[in-house]
N, CA, C and O atoms as a Tripos MOL2 file, in Angstrom:
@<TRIPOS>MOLECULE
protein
  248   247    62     0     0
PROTEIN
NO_CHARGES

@<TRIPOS>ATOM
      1 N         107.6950   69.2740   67.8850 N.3       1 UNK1
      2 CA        108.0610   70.5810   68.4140 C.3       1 UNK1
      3 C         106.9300   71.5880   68.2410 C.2       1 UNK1
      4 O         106.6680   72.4860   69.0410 O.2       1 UNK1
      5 N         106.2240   71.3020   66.9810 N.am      2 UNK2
      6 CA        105.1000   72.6210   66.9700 C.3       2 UNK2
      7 C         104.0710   71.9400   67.8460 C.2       2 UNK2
      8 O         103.6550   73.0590   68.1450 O.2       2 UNK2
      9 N         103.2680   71.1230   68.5410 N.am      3 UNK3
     10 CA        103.1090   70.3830   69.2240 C.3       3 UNK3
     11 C         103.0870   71.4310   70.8030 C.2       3 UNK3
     12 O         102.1700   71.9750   71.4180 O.2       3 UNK3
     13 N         104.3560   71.3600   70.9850 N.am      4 UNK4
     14 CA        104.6020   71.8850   72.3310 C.3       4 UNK4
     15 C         104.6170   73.8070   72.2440 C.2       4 UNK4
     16 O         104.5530   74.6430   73.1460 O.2       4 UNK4
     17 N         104.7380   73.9630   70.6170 N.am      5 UNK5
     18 CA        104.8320   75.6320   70.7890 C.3       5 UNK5
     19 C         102.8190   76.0860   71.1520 C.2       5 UNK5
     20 O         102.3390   77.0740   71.7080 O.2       5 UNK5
     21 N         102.1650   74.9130   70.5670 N.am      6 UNK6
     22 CA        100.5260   75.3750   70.6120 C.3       6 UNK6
     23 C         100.2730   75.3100   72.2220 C.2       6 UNK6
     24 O          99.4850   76.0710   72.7830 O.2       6 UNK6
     25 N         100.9590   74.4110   72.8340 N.am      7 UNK7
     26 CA        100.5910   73.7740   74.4070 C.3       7 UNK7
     27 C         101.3460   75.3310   74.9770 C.2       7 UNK7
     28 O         100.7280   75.7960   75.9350 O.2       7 UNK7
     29 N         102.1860   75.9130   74.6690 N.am      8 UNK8
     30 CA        102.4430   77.1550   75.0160 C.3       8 UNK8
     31 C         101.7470   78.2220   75.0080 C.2       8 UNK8
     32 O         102.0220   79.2170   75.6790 O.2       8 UNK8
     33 N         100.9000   78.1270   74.3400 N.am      9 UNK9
     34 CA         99.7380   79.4120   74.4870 C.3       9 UNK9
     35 C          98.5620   79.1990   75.3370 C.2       9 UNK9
     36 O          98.5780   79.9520   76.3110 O.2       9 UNK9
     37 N          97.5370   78.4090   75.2840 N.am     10 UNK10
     38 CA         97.2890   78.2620   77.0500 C.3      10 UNK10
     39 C          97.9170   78.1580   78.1720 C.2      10 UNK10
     40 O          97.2480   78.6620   79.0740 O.2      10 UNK10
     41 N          98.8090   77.7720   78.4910 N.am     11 UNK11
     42 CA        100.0360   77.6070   79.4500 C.3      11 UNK11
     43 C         100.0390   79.5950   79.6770 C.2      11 UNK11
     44 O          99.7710   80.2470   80.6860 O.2      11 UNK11
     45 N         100.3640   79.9600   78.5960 N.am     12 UNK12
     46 CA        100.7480   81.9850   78.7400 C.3      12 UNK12
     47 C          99.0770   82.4130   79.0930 C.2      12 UNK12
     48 O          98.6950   83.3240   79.8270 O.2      12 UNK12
     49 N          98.3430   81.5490   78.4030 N.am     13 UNK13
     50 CA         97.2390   82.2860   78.8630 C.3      13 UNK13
     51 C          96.7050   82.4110   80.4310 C.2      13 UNK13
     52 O          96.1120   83.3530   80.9560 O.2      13 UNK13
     53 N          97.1190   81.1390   81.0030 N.am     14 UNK14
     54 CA         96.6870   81.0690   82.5960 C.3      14 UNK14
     55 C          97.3880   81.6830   83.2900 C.2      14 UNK14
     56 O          97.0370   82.0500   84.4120 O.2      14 UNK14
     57 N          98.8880   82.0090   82.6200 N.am     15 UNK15
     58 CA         99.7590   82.7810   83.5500 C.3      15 UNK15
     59 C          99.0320   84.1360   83.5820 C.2      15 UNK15
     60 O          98.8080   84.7770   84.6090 O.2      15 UNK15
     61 N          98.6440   84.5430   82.1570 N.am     16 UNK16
     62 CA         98.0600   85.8250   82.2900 C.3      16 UNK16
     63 C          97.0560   85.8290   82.9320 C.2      16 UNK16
     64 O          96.8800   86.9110   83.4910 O.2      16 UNK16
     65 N          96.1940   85.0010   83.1390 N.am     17 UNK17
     66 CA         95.0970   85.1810   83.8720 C.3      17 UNK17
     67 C          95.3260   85.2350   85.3920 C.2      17 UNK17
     68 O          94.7070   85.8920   86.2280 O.2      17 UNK17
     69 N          96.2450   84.4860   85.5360 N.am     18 UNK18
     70 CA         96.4880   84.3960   87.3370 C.3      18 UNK18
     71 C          96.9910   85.6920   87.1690 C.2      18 UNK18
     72 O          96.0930   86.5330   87.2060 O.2      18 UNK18
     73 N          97.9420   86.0760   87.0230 N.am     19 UNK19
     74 CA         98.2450   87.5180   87.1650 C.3      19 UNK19
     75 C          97.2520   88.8310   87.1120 C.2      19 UNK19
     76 O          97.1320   89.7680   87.9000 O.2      19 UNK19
     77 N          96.5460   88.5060   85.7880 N.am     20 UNK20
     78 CA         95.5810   90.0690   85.9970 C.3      20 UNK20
     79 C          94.1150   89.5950   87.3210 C.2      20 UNK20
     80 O          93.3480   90.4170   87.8230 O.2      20 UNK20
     81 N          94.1200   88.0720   87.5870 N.am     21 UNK21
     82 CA         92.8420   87.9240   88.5920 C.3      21 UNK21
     83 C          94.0930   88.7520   89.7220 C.2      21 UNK21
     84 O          93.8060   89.9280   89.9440 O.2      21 UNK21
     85 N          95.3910   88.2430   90.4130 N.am     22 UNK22
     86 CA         96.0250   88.6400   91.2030 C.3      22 UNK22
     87 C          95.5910   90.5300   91.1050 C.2      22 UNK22
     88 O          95.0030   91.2980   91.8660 O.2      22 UNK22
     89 N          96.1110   90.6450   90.0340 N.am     23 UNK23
     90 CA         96.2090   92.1660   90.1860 C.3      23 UNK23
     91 C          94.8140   93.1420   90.3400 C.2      23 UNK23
     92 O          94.9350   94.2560   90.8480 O.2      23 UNK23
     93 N          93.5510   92.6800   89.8950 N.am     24 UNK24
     94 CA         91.9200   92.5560   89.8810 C.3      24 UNK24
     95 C          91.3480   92.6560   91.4570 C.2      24 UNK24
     96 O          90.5330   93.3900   92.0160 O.2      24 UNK24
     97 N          92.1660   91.5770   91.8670 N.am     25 UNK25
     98 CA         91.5090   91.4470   93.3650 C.3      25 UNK25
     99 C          92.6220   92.0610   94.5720 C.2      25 UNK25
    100 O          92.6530   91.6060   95.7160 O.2      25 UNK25
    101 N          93.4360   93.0770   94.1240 N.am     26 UNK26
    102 CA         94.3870   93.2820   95.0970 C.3      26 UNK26
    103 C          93.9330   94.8280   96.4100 C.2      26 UNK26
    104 O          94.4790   95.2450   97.4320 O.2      26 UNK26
    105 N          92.7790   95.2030   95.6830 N.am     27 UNK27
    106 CA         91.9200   96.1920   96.5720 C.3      27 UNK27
    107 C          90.7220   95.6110   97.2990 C.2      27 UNK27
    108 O          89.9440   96.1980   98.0510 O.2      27 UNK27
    109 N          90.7290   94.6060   97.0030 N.am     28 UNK28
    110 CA         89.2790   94.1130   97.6640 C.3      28 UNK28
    111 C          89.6950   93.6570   98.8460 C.2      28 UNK28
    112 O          88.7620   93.5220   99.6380 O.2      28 UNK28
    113 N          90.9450   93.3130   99.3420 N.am     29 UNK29
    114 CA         91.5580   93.4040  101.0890 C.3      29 UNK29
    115 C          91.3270   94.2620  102.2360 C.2      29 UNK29
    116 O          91.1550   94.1300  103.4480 O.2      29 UNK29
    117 N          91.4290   95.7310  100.8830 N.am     30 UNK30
    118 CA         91.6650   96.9160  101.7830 C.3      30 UNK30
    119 C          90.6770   97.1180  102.0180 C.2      30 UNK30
    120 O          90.4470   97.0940  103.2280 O.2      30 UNK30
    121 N          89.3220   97.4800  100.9740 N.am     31 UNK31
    122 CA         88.2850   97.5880  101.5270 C.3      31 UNK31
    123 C          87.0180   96.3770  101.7590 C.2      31 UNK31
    124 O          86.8010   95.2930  101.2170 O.2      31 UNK31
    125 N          86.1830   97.3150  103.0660 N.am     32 UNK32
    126 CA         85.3480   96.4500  103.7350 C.3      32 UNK32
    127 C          83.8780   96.6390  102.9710 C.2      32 UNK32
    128 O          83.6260   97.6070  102.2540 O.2      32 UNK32
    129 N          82.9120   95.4990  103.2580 N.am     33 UNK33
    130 CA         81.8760   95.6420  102.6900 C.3      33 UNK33
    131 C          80.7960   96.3350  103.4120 C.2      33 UNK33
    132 O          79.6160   96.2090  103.0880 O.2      33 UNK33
    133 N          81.2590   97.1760  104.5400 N.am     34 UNK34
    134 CA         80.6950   98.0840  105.5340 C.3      34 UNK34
    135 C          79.8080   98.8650  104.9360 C.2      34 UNK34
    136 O          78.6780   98.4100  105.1110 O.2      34 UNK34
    137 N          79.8200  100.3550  103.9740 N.am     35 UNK35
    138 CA         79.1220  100.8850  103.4240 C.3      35 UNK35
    139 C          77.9330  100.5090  102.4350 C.2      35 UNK35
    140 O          76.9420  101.2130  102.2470 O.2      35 UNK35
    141 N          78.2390   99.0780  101.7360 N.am     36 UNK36
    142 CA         77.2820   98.8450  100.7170 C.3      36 UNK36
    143 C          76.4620   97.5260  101.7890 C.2      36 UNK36
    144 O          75.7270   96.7540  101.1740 O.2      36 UNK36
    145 N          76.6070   97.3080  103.3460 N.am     37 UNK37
    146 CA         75.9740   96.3140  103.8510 C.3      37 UNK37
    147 C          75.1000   97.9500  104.1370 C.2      37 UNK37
    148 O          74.2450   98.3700  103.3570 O.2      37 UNK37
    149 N          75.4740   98.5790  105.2060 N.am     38 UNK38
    150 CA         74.7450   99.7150  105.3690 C.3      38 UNK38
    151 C          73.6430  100.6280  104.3920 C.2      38 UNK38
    152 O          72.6030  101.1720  104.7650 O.2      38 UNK38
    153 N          74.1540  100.6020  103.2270 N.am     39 UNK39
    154 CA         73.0530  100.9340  102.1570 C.3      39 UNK39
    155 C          71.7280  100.0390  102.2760 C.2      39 UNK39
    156 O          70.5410  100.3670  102.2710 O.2      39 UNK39
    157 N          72.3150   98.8720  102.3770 N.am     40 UNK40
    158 CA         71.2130   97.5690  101.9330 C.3      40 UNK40
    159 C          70.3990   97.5120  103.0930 C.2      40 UNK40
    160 O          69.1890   97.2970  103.0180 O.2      40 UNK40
    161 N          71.0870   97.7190  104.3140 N.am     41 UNK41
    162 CA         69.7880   97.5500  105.4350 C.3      41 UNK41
    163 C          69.0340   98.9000  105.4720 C.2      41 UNK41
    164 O          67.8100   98.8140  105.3730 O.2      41 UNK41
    165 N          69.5830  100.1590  105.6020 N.am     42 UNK42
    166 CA         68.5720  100.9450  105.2180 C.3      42 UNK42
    167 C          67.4080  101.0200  104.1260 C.2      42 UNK42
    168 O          66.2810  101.4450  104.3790 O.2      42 UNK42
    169 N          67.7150  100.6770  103.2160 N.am     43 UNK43
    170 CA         66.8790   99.8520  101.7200 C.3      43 UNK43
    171 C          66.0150   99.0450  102.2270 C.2      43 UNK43
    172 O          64.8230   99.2300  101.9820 O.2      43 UNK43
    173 N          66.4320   97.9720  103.0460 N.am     44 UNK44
    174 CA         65.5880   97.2540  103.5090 C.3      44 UNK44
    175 C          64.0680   97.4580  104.7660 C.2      44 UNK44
    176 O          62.9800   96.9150  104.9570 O.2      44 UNK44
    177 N          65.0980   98.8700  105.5110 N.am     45 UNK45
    178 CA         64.1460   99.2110  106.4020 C.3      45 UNK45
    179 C          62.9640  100.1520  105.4680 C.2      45 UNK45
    180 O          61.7520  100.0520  105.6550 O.2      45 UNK45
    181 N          63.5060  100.9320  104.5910 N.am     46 UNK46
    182 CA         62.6410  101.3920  103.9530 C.3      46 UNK46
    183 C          61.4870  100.9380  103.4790 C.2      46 UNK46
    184 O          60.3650  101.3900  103.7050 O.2      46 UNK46
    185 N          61.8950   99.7180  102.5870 N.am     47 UNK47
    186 CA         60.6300   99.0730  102.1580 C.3      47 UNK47
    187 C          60.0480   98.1370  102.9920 C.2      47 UNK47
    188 O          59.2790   97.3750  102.4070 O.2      47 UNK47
    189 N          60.2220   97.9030  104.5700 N.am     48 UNK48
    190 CA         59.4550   97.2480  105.1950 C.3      48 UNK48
    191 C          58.4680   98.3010  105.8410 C.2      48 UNK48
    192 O          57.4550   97.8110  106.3400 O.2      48 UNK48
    193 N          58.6150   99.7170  105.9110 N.am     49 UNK49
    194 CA         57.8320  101.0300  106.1160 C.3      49 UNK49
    195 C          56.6710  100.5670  105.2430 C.2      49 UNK49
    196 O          56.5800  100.3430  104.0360 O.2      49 UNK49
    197 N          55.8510  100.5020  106.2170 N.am     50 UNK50
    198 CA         54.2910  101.1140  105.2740 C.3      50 UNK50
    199 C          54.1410  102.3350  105.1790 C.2      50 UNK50
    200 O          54.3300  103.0480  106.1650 O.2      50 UNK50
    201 N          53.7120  102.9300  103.7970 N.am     51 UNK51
    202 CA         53.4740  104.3380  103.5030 C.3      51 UNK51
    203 C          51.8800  104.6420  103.1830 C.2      51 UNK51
    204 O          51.1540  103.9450  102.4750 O.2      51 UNK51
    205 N          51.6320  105.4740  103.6610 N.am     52 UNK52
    206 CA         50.1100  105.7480  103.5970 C.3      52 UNK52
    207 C          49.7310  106.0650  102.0310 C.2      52 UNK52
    208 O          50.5020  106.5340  101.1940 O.2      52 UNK52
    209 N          48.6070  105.7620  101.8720 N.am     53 UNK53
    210 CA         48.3290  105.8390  100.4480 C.3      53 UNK53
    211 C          47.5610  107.6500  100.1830 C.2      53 UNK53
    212 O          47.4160  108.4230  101.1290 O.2      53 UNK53
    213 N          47.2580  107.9210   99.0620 N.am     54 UNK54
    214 CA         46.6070  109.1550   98.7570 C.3      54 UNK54
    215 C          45.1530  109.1850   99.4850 C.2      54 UNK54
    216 O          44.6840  110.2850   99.7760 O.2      54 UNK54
    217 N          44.6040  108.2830   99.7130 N.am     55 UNK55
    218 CA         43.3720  108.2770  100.5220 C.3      55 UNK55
    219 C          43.1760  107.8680  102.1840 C.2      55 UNK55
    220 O          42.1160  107.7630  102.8010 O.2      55 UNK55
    221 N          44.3500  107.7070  102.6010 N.am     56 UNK56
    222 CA         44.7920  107.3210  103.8750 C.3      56 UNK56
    223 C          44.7710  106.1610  104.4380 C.2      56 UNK56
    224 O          44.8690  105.9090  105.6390 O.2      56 UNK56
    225 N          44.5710  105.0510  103.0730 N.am     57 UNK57
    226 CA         44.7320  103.7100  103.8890 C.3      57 UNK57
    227 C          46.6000  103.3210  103.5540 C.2      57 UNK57
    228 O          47.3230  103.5520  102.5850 O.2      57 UNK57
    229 N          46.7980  102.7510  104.6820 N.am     58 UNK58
    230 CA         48.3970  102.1910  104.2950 C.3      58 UNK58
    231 C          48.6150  101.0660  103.4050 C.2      58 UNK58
    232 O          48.5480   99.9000  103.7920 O.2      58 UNK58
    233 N          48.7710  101.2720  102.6930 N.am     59 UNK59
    234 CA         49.3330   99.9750  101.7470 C.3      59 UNK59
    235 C          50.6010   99.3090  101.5100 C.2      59 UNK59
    236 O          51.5960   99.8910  101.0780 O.2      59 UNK59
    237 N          50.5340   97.8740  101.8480 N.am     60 UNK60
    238 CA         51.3660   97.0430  102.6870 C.3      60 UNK60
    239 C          50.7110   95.7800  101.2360 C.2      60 UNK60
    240 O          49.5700   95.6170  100.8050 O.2      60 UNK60
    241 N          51.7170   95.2710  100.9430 N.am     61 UNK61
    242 CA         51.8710   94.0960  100.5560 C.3      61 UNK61
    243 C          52.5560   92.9190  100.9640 C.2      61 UNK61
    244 O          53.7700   92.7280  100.8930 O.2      61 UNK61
    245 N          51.4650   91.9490  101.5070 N.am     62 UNK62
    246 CA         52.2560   90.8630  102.5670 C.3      62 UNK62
    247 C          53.3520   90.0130  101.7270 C.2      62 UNK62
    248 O          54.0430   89.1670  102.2940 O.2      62 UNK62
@<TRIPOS>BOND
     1     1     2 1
     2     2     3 1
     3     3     4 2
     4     3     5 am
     5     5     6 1
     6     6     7 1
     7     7     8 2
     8     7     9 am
     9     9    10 1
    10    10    11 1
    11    11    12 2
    12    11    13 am
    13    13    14 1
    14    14    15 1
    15    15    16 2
    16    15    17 am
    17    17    18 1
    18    18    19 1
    19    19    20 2
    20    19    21 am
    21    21    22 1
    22    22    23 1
    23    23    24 2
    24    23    25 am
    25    25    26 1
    26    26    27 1
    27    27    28 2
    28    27    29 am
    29    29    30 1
    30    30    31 1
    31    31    32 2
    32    31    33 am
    33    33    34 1
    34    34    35 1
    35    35    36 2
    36    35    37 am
    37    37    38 1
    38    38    39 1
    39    39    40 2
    40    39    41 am
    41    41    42 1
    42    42    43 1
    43    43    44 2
    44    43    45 am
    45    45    46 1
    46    46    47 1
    47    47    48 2
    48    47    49 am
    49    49    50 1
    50    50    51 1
    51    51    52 2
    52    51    53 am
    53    53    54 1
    54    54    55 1
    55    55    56 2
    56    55    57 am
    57    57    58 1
    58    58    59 1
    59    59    60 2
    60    59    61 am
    61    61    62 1
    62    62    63 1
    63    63    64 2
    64    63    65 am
    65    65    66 1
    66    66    67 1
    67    67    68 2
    68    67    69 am
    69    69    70 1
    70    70    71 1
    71    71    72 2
    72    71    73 am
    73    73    74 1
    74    74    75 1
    75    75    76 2
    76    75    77 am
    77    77    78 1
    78    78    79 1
    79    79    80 2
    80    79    81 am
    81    81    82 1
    82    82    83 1
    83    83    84 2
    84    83    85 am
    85    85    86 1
    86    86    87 1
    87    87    88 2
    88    87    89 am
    89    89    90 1
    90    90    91 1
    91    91    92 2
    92    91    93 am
    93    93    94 1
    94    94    95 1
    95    95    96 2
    96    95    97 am
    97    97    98 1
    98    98    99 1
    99    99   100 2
   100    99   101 am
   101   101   102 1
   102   102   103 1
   103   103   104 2
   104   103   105 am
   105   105   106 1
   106   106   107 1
   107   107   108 2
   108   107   109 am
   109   109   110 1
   110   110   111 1
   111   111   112 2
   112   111   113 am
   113   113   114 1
   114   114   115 1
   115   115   116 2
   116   115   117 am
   117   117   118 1
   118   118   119 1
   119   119   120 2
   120   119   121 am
   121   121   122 1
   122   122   123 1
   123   123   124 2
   124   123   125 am
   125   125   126 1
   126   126   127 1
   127   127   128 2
   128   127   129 am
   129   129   130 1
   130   130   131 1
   131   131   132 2
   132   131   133 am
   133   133   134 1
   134   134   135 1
   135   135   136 2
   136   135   137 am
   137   137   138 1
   138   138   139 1
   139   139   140 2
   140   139   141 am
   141   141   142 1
   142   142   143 1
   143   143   144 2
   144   143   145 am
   145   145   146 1
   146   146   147 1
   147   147   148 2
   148   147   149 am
   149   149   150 1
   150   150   151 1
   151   151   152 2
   152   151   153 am
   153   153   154 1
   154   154   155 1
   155   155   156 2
   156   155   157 am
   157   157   158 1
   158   158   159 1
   159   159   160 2
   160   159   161 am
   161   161   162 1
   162   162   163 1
   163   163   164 2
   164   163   165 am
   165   165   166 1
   166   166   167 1
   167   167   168 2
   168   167   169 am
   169   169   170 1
   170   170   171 1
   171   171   172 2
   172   171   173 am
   173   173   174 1
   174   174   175 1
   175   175   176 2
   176   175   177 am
   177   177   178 1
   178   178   179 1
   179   179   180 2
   180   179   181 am
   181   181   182 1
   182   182   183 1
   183   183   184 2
   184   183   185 am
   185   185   186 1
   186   186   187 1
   187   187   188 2
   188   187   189 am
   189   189   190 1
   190   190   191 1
   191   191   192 2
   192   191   193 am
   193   193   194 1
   194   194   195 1
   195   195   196 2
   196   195   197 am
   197   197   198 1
   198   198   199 1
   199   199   200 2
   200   199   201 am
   201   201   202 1
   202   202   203 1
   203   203   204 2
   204   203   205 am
   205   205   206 1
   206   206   207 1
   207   207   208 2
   208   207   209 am
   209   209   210 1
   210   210   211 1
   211   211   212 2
   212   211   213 am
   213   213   214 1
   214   214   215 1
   215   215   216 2
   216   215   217 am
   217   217   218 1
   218   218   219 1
   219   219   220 2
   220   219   221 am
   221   221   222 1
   222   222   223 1
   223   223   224 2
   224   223   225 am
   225   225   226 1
   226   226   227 1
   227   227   228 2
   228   227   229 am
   229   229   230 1
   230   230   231 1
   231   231   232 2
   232   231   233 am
   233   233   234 1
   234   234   235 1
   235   235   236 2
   236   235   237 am
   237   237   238 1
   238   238   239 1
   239   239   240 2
   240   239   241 am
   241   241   242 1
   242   242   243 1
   243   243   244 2
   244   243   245 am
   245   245   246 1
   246   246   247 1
   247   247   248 2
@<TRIPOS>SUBSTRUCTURE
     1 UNK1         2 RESIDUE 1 A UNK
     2 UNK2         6 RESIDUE 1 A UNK
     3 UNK3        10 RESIDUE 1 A UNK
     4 UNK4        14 RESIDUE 1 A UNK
     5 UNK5        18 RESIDUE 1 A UNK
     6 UNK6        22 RESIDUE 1 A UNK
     7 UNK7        26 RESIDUE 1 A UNK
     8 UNK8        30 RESIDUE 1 A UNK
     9 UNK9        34 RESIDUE 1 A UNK
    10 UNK10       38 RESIDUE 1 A UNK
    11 UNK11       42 RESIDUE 1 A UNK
    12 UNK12       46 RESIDUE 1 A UNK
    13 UNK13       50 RESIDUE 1 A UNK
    14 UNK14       54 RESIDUE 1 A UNK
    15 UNK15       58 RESIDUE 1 A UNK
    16 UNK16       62 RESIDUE 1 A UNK
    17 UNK17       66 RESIDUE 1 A UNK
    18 UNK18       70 RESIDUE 1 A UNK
    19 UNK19       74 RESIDUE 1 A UNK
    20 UNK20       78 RESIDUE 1 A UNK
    21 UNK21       82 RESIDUE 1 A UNK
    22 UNK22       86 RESIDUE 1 A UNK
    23 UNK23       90 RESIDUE 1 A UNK
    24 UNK24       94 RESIDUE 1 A UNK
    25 UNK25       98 RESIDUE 1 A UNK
    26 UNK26      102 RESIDUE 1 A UNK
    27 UNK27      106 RESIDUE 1 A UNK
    28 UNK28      110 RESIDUE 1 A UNK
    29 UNK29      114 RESIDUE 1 A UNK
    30 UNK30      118 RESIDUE 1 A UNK
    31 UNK31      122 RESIDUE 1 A UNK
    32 UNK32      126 RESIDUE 1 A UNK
    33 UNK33      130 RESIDUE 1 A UNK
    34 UNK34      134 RESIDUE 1 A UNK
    35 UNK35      138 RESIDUE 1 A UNK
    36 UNK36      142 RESIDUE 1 A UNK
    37 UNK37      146 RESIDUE 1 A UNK
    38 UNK38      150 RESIDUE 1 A UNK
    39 UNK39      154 RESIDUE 1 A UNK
    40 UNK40      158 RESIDUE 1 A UNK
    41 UNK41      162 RESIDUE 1 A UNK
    42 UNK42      166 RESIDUE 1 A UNK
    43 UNK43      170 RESIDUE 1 A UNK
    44 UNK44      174 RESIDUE 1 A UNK
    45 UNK45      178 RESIDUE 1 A UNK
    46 UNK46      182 RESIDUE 1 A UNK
    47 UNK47      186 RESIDUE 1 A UNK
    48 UNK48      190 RESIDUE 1 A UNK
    49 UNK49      194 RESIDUE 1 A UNK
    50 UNK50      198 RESIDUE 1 A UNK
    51 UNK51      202 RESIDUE 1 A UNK
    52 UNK52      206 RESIDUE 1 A UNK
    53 UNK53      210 RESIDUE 1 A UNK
    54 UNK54      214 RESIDUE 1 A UNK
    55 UNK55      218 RESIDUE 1 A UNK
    56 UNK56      222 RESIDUE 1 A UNK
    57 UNK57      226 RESIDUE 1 A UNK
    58 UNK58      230 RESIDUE 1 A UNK
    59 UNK59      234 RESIDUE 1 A UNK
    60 UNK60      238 RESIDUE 1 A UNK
    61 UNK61      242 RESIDUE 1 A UNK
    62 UNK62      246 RESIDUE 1 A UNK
């Protein structure tokens, strides 16, 4: 019997876990990954900009 009371506490633990992952991931439906894709390509266009240096050559690292 004590046997099956220890096999009871992982058993509660996965329940808890399915439940708080359930409850963890229950906004990530609603929102879209629209704004933080949009951050990243602007980011990206940025640093593909060559910026002129203090002496006027552009510096570009291939």
């Amino acid at each position: 019997m004590a046997a099956l009371a220890w096999l009871l506490i992982p058993l509660m633990a996965a329940i808890g876990a399915g439940l708080w992952g359930s409850w963890a991931n229950r906004t990530r439906r609603a929102r879209s990954d629209g704004p933080e894709l949009d951050g990243y390509a602007r980011f990206r266009e940025a640093m593909e900009r060559s910026t002129p240096a203090l002496d006027g050559h552009a510096t570009r690292v291939p």
